[in-house]
mmCIF file of C-alpha atoms in Angstrom:
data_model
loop_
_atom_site.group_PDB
_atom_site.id
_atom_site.type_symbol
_atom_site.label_atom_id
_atom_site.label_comp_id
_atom_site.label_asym_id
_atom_site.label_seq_id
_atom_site.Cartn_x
_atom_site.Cartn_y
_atom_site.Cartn_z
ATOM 1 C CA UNK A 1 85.570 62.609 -71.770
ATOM 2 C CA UNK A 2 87.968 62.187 -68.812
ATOM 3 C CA UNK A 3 91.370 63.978 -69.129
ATOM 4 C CA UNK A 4 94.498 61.934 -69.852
ATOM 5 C CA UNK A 5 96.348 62.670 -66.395
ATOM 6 C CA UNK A 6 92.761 62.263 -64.914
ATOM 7 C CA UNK A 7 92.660 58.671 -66.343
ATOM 8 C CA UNK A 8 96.317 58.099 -65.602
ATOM 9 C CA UNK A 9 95.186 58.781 -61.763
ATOM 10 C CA UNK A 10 92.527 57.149 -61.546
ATOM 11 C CA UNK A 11 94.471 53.944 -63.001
ATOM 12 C CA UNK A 12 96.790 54.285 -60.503
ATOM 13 C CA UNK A 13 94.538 54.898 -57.817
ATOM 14 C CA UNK A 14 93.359 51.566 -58.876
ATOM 15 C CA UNK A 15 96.341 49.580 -59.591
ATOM 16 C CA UNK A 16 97.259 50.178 -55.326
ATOM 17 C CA UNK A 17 94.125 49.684 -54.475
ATOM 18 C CA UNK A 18 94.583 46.149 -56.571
ATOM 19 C CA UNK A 19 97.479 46.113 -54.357
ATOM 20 C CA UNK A 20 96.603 46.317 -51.647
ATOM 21 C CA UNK A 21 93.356 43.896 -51.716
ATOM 22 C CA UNK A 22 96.015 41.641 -53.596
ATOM 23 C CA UNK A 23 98.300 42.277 -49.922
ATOM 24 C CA UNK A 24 95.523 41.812 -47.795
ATOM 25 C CA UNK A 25 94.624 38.171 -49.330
ATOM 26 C CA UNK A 26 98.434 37.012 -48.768
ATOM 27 C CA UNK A 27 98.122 38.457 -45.284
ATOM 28 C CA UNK A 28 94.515 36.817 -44.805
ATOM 29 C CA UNK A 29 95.769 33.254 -46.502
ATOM 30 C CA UNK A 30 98.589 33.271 -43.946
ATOM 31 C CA UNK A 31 96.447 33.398 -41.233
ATOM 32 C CA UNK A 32 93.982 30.409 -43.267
ATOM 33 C CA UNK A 33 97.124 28.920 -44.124
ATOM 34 C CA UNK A 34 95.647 28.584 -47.336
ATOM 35 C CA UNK A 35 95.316 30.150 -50.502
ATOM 36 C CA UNK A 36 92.102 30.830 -49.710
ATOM 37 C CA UNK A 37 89.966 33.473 -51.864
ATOM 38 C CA UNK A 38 89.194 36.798 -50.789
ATOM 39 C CA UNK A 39 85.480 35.780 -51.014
ATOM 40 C CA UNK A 40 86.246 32.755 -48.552
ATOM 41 C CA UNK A 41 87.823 35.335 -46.067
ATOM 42 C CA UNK A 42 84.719 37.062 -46.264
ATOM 43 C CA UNK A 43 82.660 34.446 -45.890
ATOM 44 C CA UNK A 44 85.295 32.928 -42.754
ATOM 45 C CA UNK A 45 84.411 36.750 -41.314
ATOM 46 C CA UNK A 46 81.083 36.386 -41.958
ATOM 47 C CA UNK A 47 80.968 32.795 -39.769
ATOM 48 C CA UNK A 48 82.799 34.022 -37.187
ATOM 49 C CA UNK A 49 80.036 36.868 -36.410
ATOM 50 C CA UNK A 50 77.243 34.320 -37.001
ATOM 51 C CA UNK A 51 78.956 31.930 -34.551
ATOM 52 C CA UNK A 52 79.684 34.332 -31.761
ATOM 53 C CA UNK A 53 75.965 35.795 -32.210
ATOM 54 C CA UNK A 54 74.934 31.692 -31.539
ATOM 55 C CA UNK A 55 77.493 31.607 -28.350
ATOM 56 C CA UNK A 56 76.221 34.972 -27.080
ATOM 57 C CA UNK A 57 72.602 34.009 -27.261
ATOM 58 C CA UNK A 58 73.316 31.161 -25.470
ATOM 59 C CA UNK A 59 75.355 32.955 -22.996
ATOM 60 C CA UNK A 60 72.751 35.647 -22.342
ATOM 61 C CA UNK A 61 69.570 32.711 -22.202
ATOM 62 C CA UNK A 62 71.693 31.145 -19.632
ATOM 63 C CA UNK A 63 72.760 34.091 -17.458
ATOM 64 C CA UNK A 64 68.727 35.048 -17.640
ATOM 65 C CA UNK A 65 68.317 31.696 -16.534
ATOM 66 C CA UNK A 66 70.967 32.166 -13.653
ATOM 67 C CA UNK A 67 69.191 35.542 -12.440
ATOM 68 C CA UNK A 68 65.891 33.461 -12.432
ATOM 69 C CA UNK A 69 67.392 31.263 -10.033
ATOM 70 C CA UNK A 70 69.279 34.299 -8.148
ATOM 71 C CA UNK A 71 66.302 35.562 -7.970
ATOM 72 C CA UNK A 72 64.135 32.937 -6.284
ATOM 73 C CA UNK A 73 67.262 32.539 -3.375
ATOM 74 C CA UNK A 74 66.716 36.439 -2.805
ATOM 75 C CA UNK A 75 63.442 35.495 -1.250
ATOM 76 C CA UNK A 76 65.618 33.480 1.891
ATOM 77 C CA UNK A 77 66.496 36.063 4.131
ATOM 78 C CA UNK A 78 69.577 34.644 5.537
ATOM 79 C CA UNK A 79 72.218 37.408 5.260
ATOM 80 C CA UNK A 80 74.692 34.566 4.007
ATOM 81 C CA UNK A 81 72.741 33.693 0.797
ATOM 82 C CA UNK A 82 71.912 37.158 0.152
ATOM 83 C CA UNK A 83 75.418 38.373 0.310
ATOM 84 C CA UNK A 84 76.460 35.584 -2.020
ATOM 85 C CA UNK A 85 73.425 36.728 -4.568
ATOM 86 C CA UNK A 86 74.281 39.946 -4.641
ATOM 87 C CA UNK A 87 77.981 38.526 -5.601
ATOM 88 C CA UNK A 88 75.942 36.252 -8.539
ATOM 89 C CA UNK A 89 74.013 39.059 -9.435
ATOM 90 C CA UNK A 90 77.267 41.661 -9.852
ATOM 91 C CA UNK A 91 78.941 39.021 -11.985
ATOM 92 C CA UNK A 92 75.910 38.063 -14.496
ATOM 93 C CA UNK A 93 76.131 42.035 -15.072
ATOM 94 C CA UNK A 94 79.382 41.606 -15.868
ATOM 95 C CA UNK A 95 78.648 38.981 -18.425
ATOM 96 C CA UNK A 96 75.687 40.919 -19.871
ATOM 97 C CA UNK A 97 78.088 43.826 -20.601
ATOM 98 C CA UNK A 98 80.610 41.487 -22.282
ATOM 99 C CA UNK A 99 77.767 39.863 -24.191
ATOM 100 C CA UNK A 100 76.773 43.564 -25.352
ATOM 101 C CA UNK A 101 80.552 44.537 -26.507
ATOM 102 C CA UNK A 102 79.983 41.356 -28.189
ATOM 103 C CA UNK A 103 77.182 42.387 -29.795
ATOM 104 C CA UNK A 104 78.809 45.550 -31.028
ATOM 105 C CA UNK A 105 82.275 43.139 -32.146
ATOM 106 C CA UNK A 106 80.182 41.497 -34.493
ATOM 107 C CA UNK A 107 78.369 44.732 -36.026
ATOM 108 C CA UNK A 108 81.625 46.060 -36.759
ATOM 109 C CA UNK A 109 82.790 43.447 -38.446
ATOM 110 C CA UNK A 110 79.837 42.784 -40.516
ATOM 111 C CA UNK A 111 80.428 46.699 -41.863
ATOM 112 C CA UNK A 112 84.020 45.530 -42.602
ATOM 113 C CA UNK A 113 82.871 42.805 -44.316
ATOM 114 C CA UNK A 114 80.254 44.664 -46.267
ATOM 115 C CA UNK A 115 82.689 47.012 -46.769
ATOM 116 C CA UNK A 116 85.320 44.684 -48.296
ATOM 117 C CA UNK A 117 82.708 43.054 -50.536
ATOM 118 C CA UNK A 118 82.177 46.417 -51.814
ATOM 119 C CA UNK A 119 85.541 47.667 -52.254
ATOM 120 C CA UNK A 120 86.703 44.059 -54.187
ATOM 121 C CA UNK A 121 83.515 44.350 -56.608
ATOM 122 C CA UNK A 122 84.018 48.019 -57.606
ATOM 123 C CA UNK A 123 87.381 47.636 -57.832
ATOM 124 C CA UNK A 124 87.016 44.398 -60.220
ATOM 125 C CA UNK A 125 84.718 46.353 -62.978
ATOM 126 C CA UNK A 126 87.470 49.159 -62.987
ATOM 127 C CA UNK A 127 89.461 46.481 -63.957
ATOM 128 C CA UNK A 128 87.616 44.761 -66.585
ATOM 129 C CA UNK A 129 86.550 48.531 -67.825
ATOM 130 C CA UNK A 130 90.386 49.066 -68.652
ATOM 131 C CA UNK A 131 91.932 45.696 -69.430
ATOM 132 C CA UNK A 132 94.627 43.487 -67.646
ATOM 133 C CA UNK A 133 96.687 44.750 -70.479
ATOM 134 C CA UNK A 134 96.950 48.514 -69.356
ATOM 135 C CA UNK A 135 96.566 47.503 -65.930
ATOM 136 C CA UNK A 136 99.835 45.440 -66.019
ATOM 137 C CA UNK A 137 101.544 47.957 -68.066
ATOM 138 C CA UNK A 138 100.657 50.456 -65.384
ATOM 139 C CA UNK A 139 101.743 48.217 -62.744
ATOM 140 C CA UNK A 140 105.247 47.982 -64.291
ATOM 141 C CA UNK A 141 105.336 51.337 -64.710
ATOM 142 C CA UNK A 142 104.851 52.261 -61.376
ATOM 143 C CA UNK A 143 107.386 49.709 -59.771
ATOM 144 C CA UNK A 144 110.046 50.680 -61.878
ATOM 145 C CA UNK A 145 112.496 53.334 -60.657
ATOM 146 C CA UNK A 146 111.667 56.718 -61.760
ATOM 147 C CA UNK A 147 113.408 59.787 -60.776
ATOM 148 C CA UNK A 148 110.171 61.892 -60.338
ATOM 149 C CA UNK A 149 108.170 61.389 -57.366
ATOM 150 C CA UNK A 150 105.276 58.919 -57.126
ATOM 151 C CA UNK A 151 101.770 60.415 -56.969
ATOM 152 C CA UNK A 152 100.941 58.858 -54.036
ATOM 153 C CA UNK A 153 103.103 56.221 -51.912
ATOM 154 C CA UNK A 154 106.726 56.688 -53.739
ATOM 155 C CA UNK A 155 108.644 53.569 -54.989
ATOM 156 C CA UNK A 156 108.094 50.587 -53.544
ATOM 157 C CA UNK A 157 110.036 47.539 -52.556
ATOM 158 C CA UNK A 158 110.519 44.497 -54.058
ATOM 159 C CA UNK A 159 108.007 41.758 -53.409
ATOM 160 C CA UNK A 160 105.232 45.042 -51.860
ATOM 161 C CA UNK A 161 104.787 46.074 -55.652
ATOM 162 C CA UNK A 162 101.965 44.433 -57.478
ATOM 163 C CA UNK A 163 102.958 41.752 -59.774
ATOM 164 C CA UNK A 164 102.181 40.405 -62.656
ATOM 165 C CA UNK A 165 101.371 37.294 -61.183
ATOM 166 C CA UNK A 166 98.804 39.383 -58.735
ATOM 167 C CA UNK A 167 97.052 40.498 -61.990
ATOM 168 C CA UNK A 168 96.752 37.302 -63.840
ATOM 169 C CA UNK A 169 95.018 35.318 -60.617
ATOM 170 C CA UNK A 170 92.465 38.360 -61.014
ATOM 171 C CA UNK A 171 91.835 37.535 -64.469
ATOM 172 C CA UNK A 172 92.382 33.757 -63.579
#
């Protein structure tokens, strides 16, 4: 059996992090200008990766494409056209190294995402384990005024507390 200031913890451990994910859709839906769902942020994150992966490949097929030509005016030995293919050939390298930070871009944000996805579903059986019931009462308890310290981020404003509201649409 977990201990009673244990439990209280972890509650509010998981009221902020409902919080939080609850500040991060406003913040997200702003940017939609939307109310869209945290899953359709996700999935909006998720698109943008699989887009730019499309765009790079076709970047990198034609810059191979490019050196193929590049490659084929090398064999003129005019000093003018291989001056100018060396200049090509510097700036497809250039492209091939954006293409690869690219690459990387996308990874990251594919661990985000994952990450994210994660986080909300964990997060969402904590909350059906302990009801939107104590969850709300915790909520209040922790935006009211107290005079002992918080446990972890002190009082918080008005409108940056959870609220009520921010509990029902998870039940909603």
């Amino acid at each position: 059996m977990i201990a009673p200031e244990e439990e209280r913890m972890l509650k509010t451990l998981l009221v902020e992090m409902f919080g939080n994910i609850s500040s991060m859709r406003r913040e997200l839906a702003a940017l939609q200008g939307d109310k869209g769902s945290f899953a359709s942020m996700t999935d909006t994150l998720d698109a943008i990766v699989e887009n730019t992966e499309v765009a790079g490949n076709t970047i990198l097929e034609s810059m191979e494409s490019i050196s193929a030509s590049v490659g084929k005016l090398q064999g003129v030995k005019d000093p003018t056209t291989v001056a100018v293919c060396d200049e090509i050939v510097d700036s497809t390298n250039k492209v091939f190294e954006a293409c690869a930070f690219q690459d990387l871009t996308g990874q990251r944000i594919t661990r985000v995402v994952k990450s994210l996805k994660f986080m909300e579903e964990h997060i969402n059986r904590l909350v059906r384990i302990w009801g939107k019931d104590e969850l709300a009462r915790m909520a209040a308890e922790l935006a009211a005024p107290s005079t002992a310290p918080s446990l972890l981020n002190g009082p918080q404003r008005t409108g940056v507390a959870i609220s009520q509201d921010d509990i029902d649409k998870l039940f909603g």
